[in-house]
Short mmCIF file of C-alpha atoms in Angstrom, two decimals:
data_model
loop_
_atom_site.label_atom_id
_atom_site.label_comp_id
_atom_site.label_asym_id
_atom_site.label_seq_id
_atom_site.Cartn_x
_atom_site.Cartn_y
_atom_site.Cartn_z
CA MET A 1 194.68 50.61 31.30
CA LYS A 2 192.25 49.09 29.77
CA LEU A 3 189.75 47.76 31.85
CA THR A 4 187.81 45.15 30.00
CA PRO A 5 190.06 42.19 30.56
CA TYR A 6 189.97 43.00 34.49
CA ILE A 7 186.22 42.64 34.21
CA ALA A 8 186.68 39.54 32.66
CA PHE A 9 188.93 38.44 35.52
CA ALA A 10 186.32 39.26 38.01
CA ARG A 11 183.58 37.47 36.03
CA ILE A 12 185.26 34.09 35.49
CA ALA A 13 186.44 34.11 39.60
CA PHE A 14 182.59 34.69 40.12
CA LEU A 15 181.61 31.54 38.00
CA LYS A 16 184.32 29.15 39.25
CA ILE A 17 183.50 29.96 42.95
CA LEU A 18 179.57 29.20 42.17
CA ALA A 19 180.80 25.81 41.12
CA TYR A 20 182.26 25.30 44.88
CA ARG A 21 179.06 27.00 46.53
CA LEU A 22 178.77 24.15 48.92
CA ARG A 23 181.50 25.07 50.83
CA TYR A 24 179.82 28.34 51.93
CA TYR A 25 177.03 26.42 53.84
CA THR A 26 179.92 25.17 56.10
CA GLY A 27 181.06 28.44 55.84
CA ILE A 28 178.16 30.08 57.34
CA VAL A 29 178.09 27.45 60.30
CA THR A 30 181.83 28.22 60.89
CA TYR A 31 180.96 32.08 61.11
CA MET A 32 178.07 31.30 63.17
CA VAL A 33 180.64 29.29 65.68
CA ASN A 34 183.00 32.54 65.67
CA VAL A 35 180.16 34.87 66.71
CA SER A 36 178.95 32.61 69.06
CA VAL A 37 182.39 31.77 70.77
CA TYR A 38 182.68 35.75 71.20
CA TYR A 39 179.44 36.41 72.13
CA PHE A 40 179.64 34.28 75.42
CA ILE A 41 182.96 35.62 76.48
CA TRP A 42 181.76 39.17 76.05
CA LYS A 43 178.51 38.17 77.85
CA ALA A 44 180.97 36.61 80.97
CA LEU A 45 182.72 39.92 80.75
CA TYR A 46 180.24 42.23 80.94
CA ARG A 47 178.31 40.18 84.01
CA GLY A 48 177.19 42.98 86.12
CA LYS A 49 178.65 45.95 84.10
CA GLU A 50 176.43 48.52 81.99
CA SER A 51 179.31 49.28 79.76
CA LEU A 52 182.71 48.95 79.00
CA GLY A 53 184.99 51.78 77.79
CA GLU A 54 182.58 53.10 75.08
CA PHE A 55 180.40 50.12 74.52
CA THR A 56 177.44 48.87 75.85
CA PHE A 57 176.89 44.88 75.78
CA GLU A 58 174.53 45.15 73.15
CA GLU A 59 176.94 47.60 71.07
CA MET A 60 179.91 45.00 71.63
CA ILE A 61 177.93 41.97 70.32
CA THR A 62 176.53 44.24 67.11
CA TYR A 63 180.19 45.05 66.82
CA VAL A 64 181.65 41.45 66.83
CA SER A 65 178.65 40.21 64.86
CA VAL A 66 178.76 42.77 61.97
CA GLY A 67 182.50 42.56 61.99
CA PHE A 68 182.54 38.78 61.02
CA ILE A 69 179.81 39.73 58.47
CA ILE A 70 181.56 41.99 56.64
CA ARG A 71 184.69 39.56 56.70
CA THR A 72 182.83 37.31 54.83
CA PHE A 73 182.68 40.11 52.20
CA TYR A 74 186.32 41.44 52.09
CA PHE A 75 188.13 38.27 52.79
CA ASN A 76 190.37 36.50 50.05
CA ASN A 77 193.04 34.23 49.47
CA ILE A 78 195.63 36.21 47.09
CA ASP A 79 198.35 35.31 49.12
CA ARG A 80 197.43 31.52 48.79
CA GLU A 81 196.82 31.41 45.09
CA ILE A 82 200.12 33.56 44.38
CA ALA A 83 202.15 30.82 46.34
CA ASN A 84 200.26 28.28 44.26
CA ASP A 85 201.08 29.75 41.07
CA ILE A 86 204.43 29.95 41.86
CA LEU A 87 204.68 26.47 43.48
CA LEU A 88 203.05 24.95 40.67
CA GLY A 89 204.25 27.04 37.69
CA HIS A 90 201.10 28.42 36.53
CA ILE A 91 202.88 31.59 36.90
CA ALA A 92 204.96 31.56 33.84
CA ALA A 93 201.81 31.41 31.57
CA LYS A 94 200.03 33.90 33.49
CA MET A 95 202.86 36.16 33.22
CA THR A 96 202.70 36.06 29.47
CA ARG A 97 199.27 37.65 29.50
CA PRO A 98 199.20 41.25 28.57
CA VAL A 99 197.69 42.34 31.57
CA ASN A 100 199.09 43.81 34.90
CA TYR A 101 199.29 40.38 37.69
CA GLN A 102 198.64 42.73 40.37
CA TRP A 103 195.32 43.93 38.89
CA MET A 104 194.33 40.59 37.49
CA ASN A 105 194.70 39.27 40.98
CA ILE A 106 192.76 42.19 42.72
CA ALA A 107 190.08 41.67 39.95
CA GLN A 108 189.42 37.89 40.66
CA ALA A 109 189.26 38.70 44.65
CA ALA A 110 186.59 41.40 43.21
CA GLY A 111 184.64 39.15 41.30
CA GLU A 112 184.82 36.40 44.33
CA SER A 113 183.74 39.17 46.90
CA PHE A 114 180.90 39.96 44.81
CA PHE A 115 179.80 36.40 44.66
CA ARG A 116 180.25 36.38 48.20
CA LEU A 117 178.03 39.50 49.11
CA PHE A 118 175.16 37.37 47.88
CA MET A 119 176.01 34.03 48.36
CA PHE A 120 177.70 34.16 51.85
CA THR A 121 177.42 37.35 53.14
CA VAL A 122 173.53 37.82 53.32
CA PRO A 123 172.62 34.13 54.45
CA THR A 124 175.44 34.82 57.49
CA ALA A 125 173.88 37.92 58.11
CA LEU A 126 170.64 36.46 58.59
CA ALA A 127 171.45 33.20 60.51
CA ILE A 128 173.10 35.62 62.92
CA LEU A 129 170.29 38.26 63.13
CA VAL A 130 167.84 35.27 64.07
CA VAL A 131 170.28 34.18 67.01
CA PHE A 132 172.00 37.55 68.06
CA PRO A 133 170.58 40.74 69.07
CA LEU A 134 171.80 43.31 66.55
CA ARG A 135 171.46 46.87 66.45
CA ALA A 136 170.71 48.54 62.83
CA PRO A 137 173.42 51.17 61.56
CA ALA A 138 173.34 54.41 63.59
CA SER A 139 171.42 56.52 60.70
CA LEU A 140 171.11 56.16 56.88
CA HIS A 141 174.02 58.18 56.36
CA SER A 142 176.25 56.21 58.85
CA ALA A 143 174.68 53.09 56.94
CA LEU A 144 175.52 54.80 53.65
CA ALA A 145 179.32 55.71 54.85
CA PHE A 146 179.56 52.47 56.23
CA LEU A 147 179.25 50.59 52.63
CA ALA A 148 181.77 53.04 51.07
CA ALA A 149 183.97 52.24 53.60
CA LEU A 150 184.07 48.81 53.06
CA LEU A 151 185.28 49.33 49.40
CA PHE A 152 188.74 50.21 51.66
CA SER A 153 188.27 47.20 53.74
CA PHE A 154 188.54 45.27 50.49
CA MET A 155 191.09 47.13 49.00
CA VAL A 156 193.83 47.32 51.56
CA PHE A 157 192.86 43.38 52.95
CA ALA A 158 193.41 42.77 48.96
CA ALA A 159 196.93 44.88 48.58
CA LEU A 160 198.41 43.21 51.79
CA ASN A 161 197.58 39.73 50.69
CA PHE A 162 199.37 40.73 47.42
CA LEU A 163 202.66 41.78 49.21
CA VAL A 164 202.31 38.44 51.12
CA GLY A 165 202.04 36.35 48.27
CA THR A 166 204.80 37.98 46.36
CA CYS A 167 207.38 36.77 49.29
CA ALA A 168 206.40 33.26 47.98
CA VAL A 169 208.97 34.44 45.16
CA TYR A 170 211.59 34.57 47.60
CA LEU A 171 210.53 31.71 49.93
CA HIS A 172 209.81 28.19 49.34
CA SER A 173 206.59 27.98 51.61
CA ILE A 174 204.90 30.82 53.00
CA LEU A 175 202.16 29.17 54.98
CA GLY A 176 203.91 30.50 57.91
CA LEU A 177 203.61 34.16 57.11
CA ILE A 178 200.03 33.79 55.90
CA ARG A 179 199.51 32.24 59.66
CA ALA A 180 201.31 35.14 61.21
CA LYS A 181 199.42 37.67 58.94
CA TYR A 182 196.05 36.01 59.67
CA PHE A 183 196.54 36.59 63.57
CA LEU A 184 198.00 39.98 63.04
CA VAL A 185 195.36 41.00 61.48
CA GLU A 186 192.60 39.47 63.29
CA ILE A 187 193.80 41.58 66.43
CA LEU A 188 195.47 44.84 64.58
CA SER A 189 192.38 45.12 62.41
CA GLY A 190 189.80 45.14 65.49
CA LEU A 191 187.99 42.12 64.42
CA LEU A 192 187.90 40.72 67.79
CA ILE A 193 188.31 43.69 69.87
CA PRO A 194 187.68 47.21 69.18
CA ILE A 195 190.96 49.14 68.98
CA SER A 196 189.55 51.65 71.49
CA PHE A 197 189.97 49.08 73.84
CA PHE A 198 193.43 48.12 73.45
CA PRO A 199 196.09 49.51 76.06
CA ASP A 200 196.85 52.95 74.99
CA THR A 201 200.64 52.20 73.49
CA LEU A 202 199.03 49.48 71.41
CA ALA A 203 196.14 51.53 70.16
CA GLU A 204 198.35 54.24 69.27
CA ILE A 205 200.75 52.22 67.14
CA SER A 206 197.47 51.02 65.36
CA ARG A 207 196.15 54.12 64.56
CA TRP A 208 199.52 54.58 62.34
CA LEU A 209 198.95 51.04 60.70
CA PRO A 210 196.69 50.13 57.78
CA PHE A 211 194.92 47.31 59.63
CA GLN A 212 192.30 49.31 61.56
CA LEU A 213 190.87 50.06 57.83
CA ILE A 214 189.76 46.45 57.20
CA SER A 215 187.23 46.27 60.28
CA PHE A 216 187.33 48.78 63.05
CA THR A 217 186.96 51.81 61.12
CA PRO A 218 183.87 50.61 58.88
CA LEU A 219 182.32 49.10 62.39
CA MET A 220 183.14 52.30 64.01
CA ILE A 221 181.17 54.35 61.05
CA TYR A 222 178.32 51.69 61.07
CA MET A 223 177.81 52.30 64.86
CA GLY A 224 177.75 55.99 64.18
CA LYS A 225 180.82 56.51 66.68
CA PHE A 226 182.75 58.08 63.78
CA GLN A 227 181.11 60.92 62.18
CA GLY A 228 181.67 64.53 60.59
CA GLU A 229 185.40 65.43 61.01
CA GLU A 230 186.57 61.54 61.95
CA LEU A 231 184.50 60.09 59.13
CA VAL A 232 186.22 62.53 56.83
CA THR A 233 189.78 61.56 57.97
CA SER A 234 189.16 57.84 57.85
CA PHE A 235 187.88 58.05 54.10
CA LEU A 236 191.53 60.18 53.49
CA LEU A 237 193.01 57.22 55.32
CA GLY A 238 191.37 54.72 53.54
CA LEU A 239 192.62 56.34 50.19
CA GLY A 240 195.95 57.06 51.13
CA TRP A 241 196.43 53.64 52.54
CA THR A 242 195.31 51.96 49.50
CA LEU A 243 197.21 53.96 47.21
CA VAL A 244 200.55 53.32 49.23
CA LEU A 245 199.64 49.55 49.89
CA VAL A 246 198.95 48.96 45.97
CA GLY A 247 201.97 51.09 44.90
CA LEU A 248 204.25 49.25 47.36
CA GLY A 249 202.65 45.76 45.96
CA HIS A 250 203.40 47.18 42.31
CA TRP A 251 206.84 48.23 43.07
CA PHE A 252 207.68 44.68 45.29
CA TRP A 253 206.26 42.54 42.26
CA ARG A 254 208.38 44.35 39.57
CA LYS A 255 211.24 43.57 41.63
CA ALA A 256 210.52 39.95 42.73
CA ALA A 257 209.61 38.81 38.93
CA THR A 258 213.15 39.34 38.00
CA LYS A 259 213.94 36.96 40.49
CA LEU A 260 211.50 34.45 39.88
CA THR A 261 212.49 30.66 39.15
CA VAL A 262 209.80 28.58 37.61
CA GLN A 263 210.46 24.84 38.36
CA GLY A 264 208.85 23.58 34.91
CA GLY A 265 205.21 23.85 35.50
CA MET B 1 207.79 -2.25 68.16
CA ARG B 2 207.68 -2.60 64.48
CA HIS B 3 205.28 0.42 64.04
CA LEU B 4 207.53 2.78 66.09
CA SER B 5 210.28 1.83 64.08
CA ILE B 6 208.34 2.36 60.89
CA LEU B 7 207.21 5.76 62.39
CA GLY B 8 210.76 6.95 63.10
CA TYR B 9 211.56 6.36 59.61
CA TYR B 10 208.44 8.04 58.19
CA PHE B 11 209.57 11.20 60.21
CA ALA B 12 212.93 11.03 59.73
CA GLN B 13 212.21 10.99 55.98
CA TYR B 14 209.73 13.89 56.33
CA ILE B 15 212.39 16.05 58.15
CA LYS B 16 214.73 15.76 55.26
CA ILE B 17 212.08 16.56 52.61
CA ARG B 18 211.41 20.20 54.82
CA LEU B 19 215.15 20.67 55.72
CA ALA B 20 215.98 20.47 52.19
CA TYR B 21 215.51 24.40 52.51
CA PRO B 22 216.82 25.14 55.67
CA GLY B 23 216.27 28.88 55.54
CA ASP B 24 212.81 28.35 54.50
CA PHE B 25 211.99 26.14 57.27
CA LEU B 26 213.43 28.51 59.81
CA ILE B 27 211.22 31.21 58.36
CA ALA B 28 208.25 29.08 58.46
CA VAL B 29 208.79 28.18 62.31
CA SER B 30 209.99 31.68 63.19
CA THR B 31 206.56 33.16 61.74
CA SER B 32 204.26 30.47 62.89
CA LEU B 33 205.98 31.24 66.28
CA ALA B 34 204.88 34.87 65.56
CA GLY B 35 201.41 34.08 65.13
CA THR B 36 201.19 32.12 68.40
CA VAL B 37 202.39 35.14 70.14
CA ALA B 38 199.98 37.24 68.57
CA SER B 39 197.08 34.71 69.58
CA PHE B 40 197.87 35.44 72.91
CA GLY B 41 197.06 39.14 72.11
CA PHE B 42 193.44 38.65 72.30
CA LEU B 43 193.46 37.55 76.17
CA TYR B 44 196.26 40.01 76.96
CA ILE B 45 194.20 42.67 75.24
CA LEU B 46 191.11 41.68 77.07
CA PHE B 47 192.15 41.27 80.52
CA HIS B 48 194.09 44.80 80.94
CA ARG B 49 190.64 46.17 81.35
CA VAL B 50 188.87 43.64 83.21
CA SER B 51 190.11 41.48 86.06
CA SER B 52 188.53 38.22 85.73
CA LEU B 53 185.99 36.07 83.64
CA GLN B 54 183.27 34.92 85.83
CA GLY B 55 185.40 34.26 88.57
CA TRP B 56 188.44 32.89 86.39
CA ALA B 57 191.72 35.04 86.75
CA PHE B 58 193.67 35.85 83.89
CA GLU B 59 196.34 33.40 84.63
CA GLU B 60 194.30 30.76 84.91
CA LEU B 61 192.80 31.51 81.48
CA LEU B 62 196.46 31.65 80.24
CA PHE B 63 196.91 27.80 81.71
CA ILE B 64 194.05 26.56 79.70
CA TYR B 65 194.88 28.41 76.64
CA GLY B 66 198.46 27.01 77.06
CA PHE B 67 197.41 23.62 77.77
CA ASN B 68 195.18 23.41 74.92
CA LEU B 69 198.25 24.64 72.82
CA VAL B 70 200.58 21.86 74.12
CA CYS B 71 197.51 19.12 72.56
CA LEU B 72 196.72 21.27 69.80
CA GLY B 73 200.31 21.68 68.82
CA LEU B 74 200.67 17.82 68.75
CA PHE B 75 197.72 17.42 67.03
CA ASN B 76 198.58 19.84 64.47
CA VAL B 77 201.89 18.19 63.61
CA LEU B 78 199.94 14.95 63.32
CA SER B 79 196.80 15.87 61.57
CA MET B 80 198.27 17.49 58.24
CA ASN B 81 196.84 14.44 56.13
CA LEU B 82 193.76 14.31 57.73
CA TYR B 83 192.34 17.62 56.35
CA GLU B 84 193.54 16.45 52.85
CA PHE B 85 192.18 13.00 53.27
CA GLY B 86 189.36 13.29 50.89
CA GLU B 87 190.89 15.14 47.94
CA ARG B 88 194.53 13.47 48.39
CA TYR B 89 193.79 9.84 49.05
CA ILE B 90 190.37 9.17 47.98
CA MET B 91 189.82 11.63 45.09
CA GLU B 92 193.37 11.19 43.42
CA GLY B 93 193.30 7.37 44.42
CA ARG B 94 196.17 7.43 46.32
CA PHE B 95 194.39 5.12 48.89
CA ASP B 96 195.03 2.19 46.65
CA GLN B 97 198.73 2.68 47.24
CA ILE B 98 197.80 2.67 51.04
CA MET B 99 195.98 -0.41 51.09
CA LEU B 100 198.75 -2.52 48.98
CA ARG B 101 201.09 -2.27 52.17
CA PRO B 102 200.82 -4.44 55.19
CA LEU B 103 200.46 -1.63 57.62
CA HIS B 104 197.25 -0.57 59.42
CA SER B 105 195.74 2.32 56.46
CA LEU B 106 195.30 4.79 59.25
CA PHE B 107 198.92 4.47 60.66
CA GLN B 108 200.23 5.18 57.17
CA VAL B 109 197.58 8.34 56.35
CA ILE B 110 198.44 10.06 59.90
CA PHE B 111 202.33 9.60 59.79
CA GLU B 112 203.08 10.04 56.15
CA ALA B 113 203.07 14.07 56.51
CA PHE B 114 204.09 16.08 59.50
CA ARG B 115 203.49 19.71 60.22
CA ILE B 116 207.20 20.02 61.84
CA GLU B 117 206.49 23.90 62.48
CA SER B 118 204.00 23.27 65.00
CA PHE B 119 206.15 21.74 67.48
CA GLN B 120 206.61 25.53 68.28
CA GLU B 121 202.88 25.44 69.39
CA PHE B 122 203.73 22.65 71.56
CA ALA B 123 206.86 24.40 72.89
CA THR B 124 205.27 27.28 73.60
CA GLY B 125 202.50 26.14 75.37
CA LEU B 126 204.48 24.13 77.72
CA VAL B 127 206.52 27.57 78.34
CA VAL B 128 203.00 29.18 79.26
CA VAL B 129 201.91 26.36 81.25
CA GLY B 130 205.37 26.34 83.21
CA TYR B 131 204.95 30.17 83.66
CA VAL B 132 201.37 29.92 85.35
CA TRP B 133 202.52 27.32 87.15
CA HIS B 134 204.99 29.01 88.92
CA LYS B 135 203.42 32.58 89.16
CA LEU B 136 200.24 30.63 91.03
CA ASP B 137 202.67 28.74 93.07
CA LEU B 138 200.48 25.25 92.28
CA PRO B 139 201.50 22.23 93.56
CA LEU B 140 203.50 20.11 91.73
CA THR B 141 204.29 16.33 92.55
CA PRO B 142 205.45 13.71 90.71
CA LEU B 143 202.09 12.65 90.37
CA ASP B 144 201.07 15.77 89.07
CA LEU B 145 203.49 15.40 86.04
CA VAL B 146 202.36 11.88 85.27
CA LEU B 147 198.57 13.31 85.25
CA PHE B 148 200.08 16.22 83.03
CA LEU B 149 201.38 13.64 80.78
CA LEU B 150 198.32 11.50 80.53
CA MET B 151 195.91 14.54 79.83
CA THR B 152 198.15 15.52 76.85
CA VAL B 153 197.93 12.28 75.20
CA CYS B 154 194.02 12.24 76.02
CA GLY B 155 193.81 15.66 74.63
CA VAL B 156 195.56 15.02 71.60
CA THR B 157 194.01 11.57 71.29
CA ILE B 158 190.46 13.51 71.38
CA TYR B 159 191.39 15.58 68.63
CA LEU B 160 192.95 13.06 66.32
CA ALA B 161 189.77 11.01 67.12
CA VAL B 162 187.35 13.72 66.08
CA PHE B 163 189.12 14.53 62.92
CA VAL B 164 189.46 10.86 62.00
CA MET B 165 186.13 10.35 62.31
CA LEU B 166 185.05 13.56 60.10
CA SER B 167 188.09 12.12 57.33
CA SER B 168 186.16 8.84 57.56
CA LEU B 169 183.37 10.58 55.99
CA SER B 170 185.27 10.99 52.91
CA PHE B 171 184.42 7.13 52.34
CA TRP B 172 181.06 8.13 51.66
CA PHE B 173 180.60 11.47 50.84
CA GLU B 174 183.14 12.82 48.13
CA ASP B 175 183.67 16.56 49.26
CA ARG B 176 186.79 18.73 49.13
CA VAL B 177 186.28 20.75 51.95
CA GLY B 178 183.99 18.76 54.15
CA VAL B 179 182.65 19.49 57.39
CA SER B 180 186.15 19.89 59.04
CA PRO B 181 186.37 23.79 59.18
CA PRO B 182 183.76 24.24 61.36
CA VAL B 183 184.40 21.63 63.85
CA PHE B 184 187.93 23.29 63.85
CA ASN B 185 186.68 26.41 64.63
CA MET B 186 184.83 25.05 67.73
CA ILE B 187 188.12 24.08 69.22
CA ALA B 188 188.20 27.96 70.21
CA PHE B 189 185.24 26.92 72.42
CA GLY B 190 187.15 24.67 74.79
CA ARG B 191 190.12 27.12 75.35
CA TYR B 192 187.44 29.09 78.14
CA PRO B 193 185.87 27.72 81.09
CA VAL B 194 182.51 25.80 79.84
CA THR B 195 180.54 27.48 82.42
CA ILE B 196 180.76 30.83 80.54
CA TYR B 197 178.46 29.06 77.40
CA ASN B 198 174.82 28.26 77.89
CA VAL B 199 173.55 24.78 78.64
CA PHE B 200 173.30 23.86 74.80
CA ILE B 201 176.76 24.57 74.00
CA GLN B 202 178.20 22.72 77.25
CA PHE B 203 176.52 19.69 76.28
CA LEU B 204 177.72 20.02 72.73
CA LEU B 205 181.32 20.50 73.59
CA SER B 206 181.29 17.65 76.38
CA TRP B 207 179.11 14.64 74.72
CA ILE B 208 178.35 15.17 71.27
CA ILE B 209 182.20 16.92 70.19
CA PRO B 210 183.93 16.61 73.23
CA PHE B 211 186.43 19.25 73.08
CA ALA B 212 186.09 20.64 76.54
CA PHE B 213 187.66 17.02 77.71
CA ALA B 214 190.52 17.68 75.37
CA SER B 215 191.41 21.12 77.09
CA PHE B 216 189.10 22.57 79.90
CA TYR B 217 188.10 19.90 82.00
CA PRO B 218 191.75 18.49 82.05
CA THR B 219 193.46 21.70 83.38
CA THR B 220 190.90 22.09 86.29
CA TYR B 221 192.72 19.37 88.54
CA PHE B 222 195.96 21.57 88.27
CA LEU B 223 194.15 24.65 89.00
CA GLN B 224 192.53 23.04 91.84
CA ARG B 225 188.89 23.88 90.92
CA HIS B 226 187.83 20.57 92.54
CA GLU B 227 183.87 21.03 91.42
CA PHE B 228 185.07 19.45 87.99
CA SER B 229 186.65 16.53 89.65
CA SER B 230 183.96 14.10 88.25
CA PHE B 231 184.93 15.43 84.78
CA PHE B 232 188.46 15.23 85.03
CA ALA B 233 188.02 11.70 86.10
CA LEU B 234 186.22 11.09 82.80
CA VAL B 235 188.86 12.61 80.59
CA PRO B 236 190.53 9.01 79.82
CA VAL B 237 187.27 7.29 79.53
CA VAL B 238 185.96 10.05 76.95
CA ALA B 239 189.25 9.63 75.09
CA ALA B 240 189.25 5.97 74.87
CA THR B 241 185.33 5.88 73.79
CA PHE B 242 186.12 8.57 70.67
CA VAL B 243 189.08 6.45 69.71
CA LEU B 244 187.16 3.24 69.50
CA LEU B 245 184.49 5.12 67.77
CA ALA B 246 186.80 6.53 65.02
CA LEU B 247 188.64 3.04 64.63
CA PHE B 248 185.38 1.67 64.23
CA LEU B 249 183.93 4.22 61.78
CA TRP B 250 187.27 4.20 59.41
CA SER B 251 187.43 0.42 59.41
CA ARG B 252 183.52 0.39 57.99
CA GLY B 253 184.79 3.10 55.53
CA VAL B 254 187.50 0.86 54.48
CA ARG B 255 185.58 -2.09 54.11
CA GLY B 256 183.40 -0.24 51.69
CA TYR B 257 185.95 1.75 49.72
CA GLN B 258 185.82 1.52 45.94
CA SER B 259 188.91 2.95 43.84
CA THR B 260 188.40 6.15 41.95
CA GLY B 261 190.47 3.93 39.61
CA SER B 262 192.87 7.05 38.89
#
């Protein structure tokens, strides 16, 4: 596979989003609002308690805040974009390009994420740091492992979105599906509540699903709660799920492409 | 009356558009329902370890959440065009067409499109509220029902008024995204008892962007939290005030409207 065209897609996505940088200012406010809501909920829940589960209040706030901060990085709209491509018929022109459609989308998302890292993640992190008391990563070792785990957050999230987006070939509108996925990922990734907090059956189910890799795993690594063997396992899981989901997307798209009908365009 | 029958036509027309693909519509409704059910997951998971939130039981929070969903569901059905007002109507010039018709412009913009699947949020909310009403054995008189209806209308009205004001800003500032997303996210604040927040946010939610008047305060009467009764009594006043403000801002915007000419 030649890499150059994909790097070009990533670069163009980066430049395109630069033109819309204004929306990131309101984005920072949105994330501040999110973190604030959960800050007050947890504060009320922790009243009179030293710790809940294995988390102190300070750790919980760090968990939630860093969770939202990294979301500014790994988040993308591949599903919406594919649905738009299909609805508006752009898909026909895009499929004539001599590149892999799945990797083109992932490359564009990577370009966006790279942009967000500077224009969105860093300012959001600074804004949240000013207001809320956050803990630093447990150690340098944890910090580096955390950064590596973010790669899997991105890949798993992107691969899932590609799968959801591909459903648009069969459905007229996938907005409902996108919405359902949104809430499902919010809960099962551990973004709002750590998975170790879940009722036992739900926690057990979540461990067999890829969603934990998006938020819970990197956050536990950040806080030094995943170390040694657990760390190795989580990286192997990350690699495994990335391969499975990307493979699934590849297969699904190949199958869906034969059913594709384009209304003009 | 004339407006009501026109509203009927708008709605029937839009239903036809959506039901052109019945299978898709069914999937849209069921996935949307799945999303709503999942959004209750947060409360459920939170409360399986903790029994109350600053003196508020799980069921009471369910009630607030359910009532919020009733209003928000109806608002979501109606608000589809408000989010895209800046782009669809001002930047693409569609507002010219609106101005030519002998009907209030805001009426046309709101009722030209409906997010029909959001009726499931309304229904889910009602089921949840009904469940808690039964479970907590709350009193239910005809007056309670009338008040519940009134509170629902006020709640929807407050959401509509706030977002009409934000959409009105598009008359002066051309921006695709606008300031709606952070404000929309603030609706989540209103789903919990305001007493858990600090003074600043309590003030903001009550008097600046009055989402607490669209979800929390209305429920306090039914949950028999009488310490909030003066806030409860103010709900219709706040709703009416914000509607007047929204209409004023909108008409100011329309008066200064200059077509993009496209």
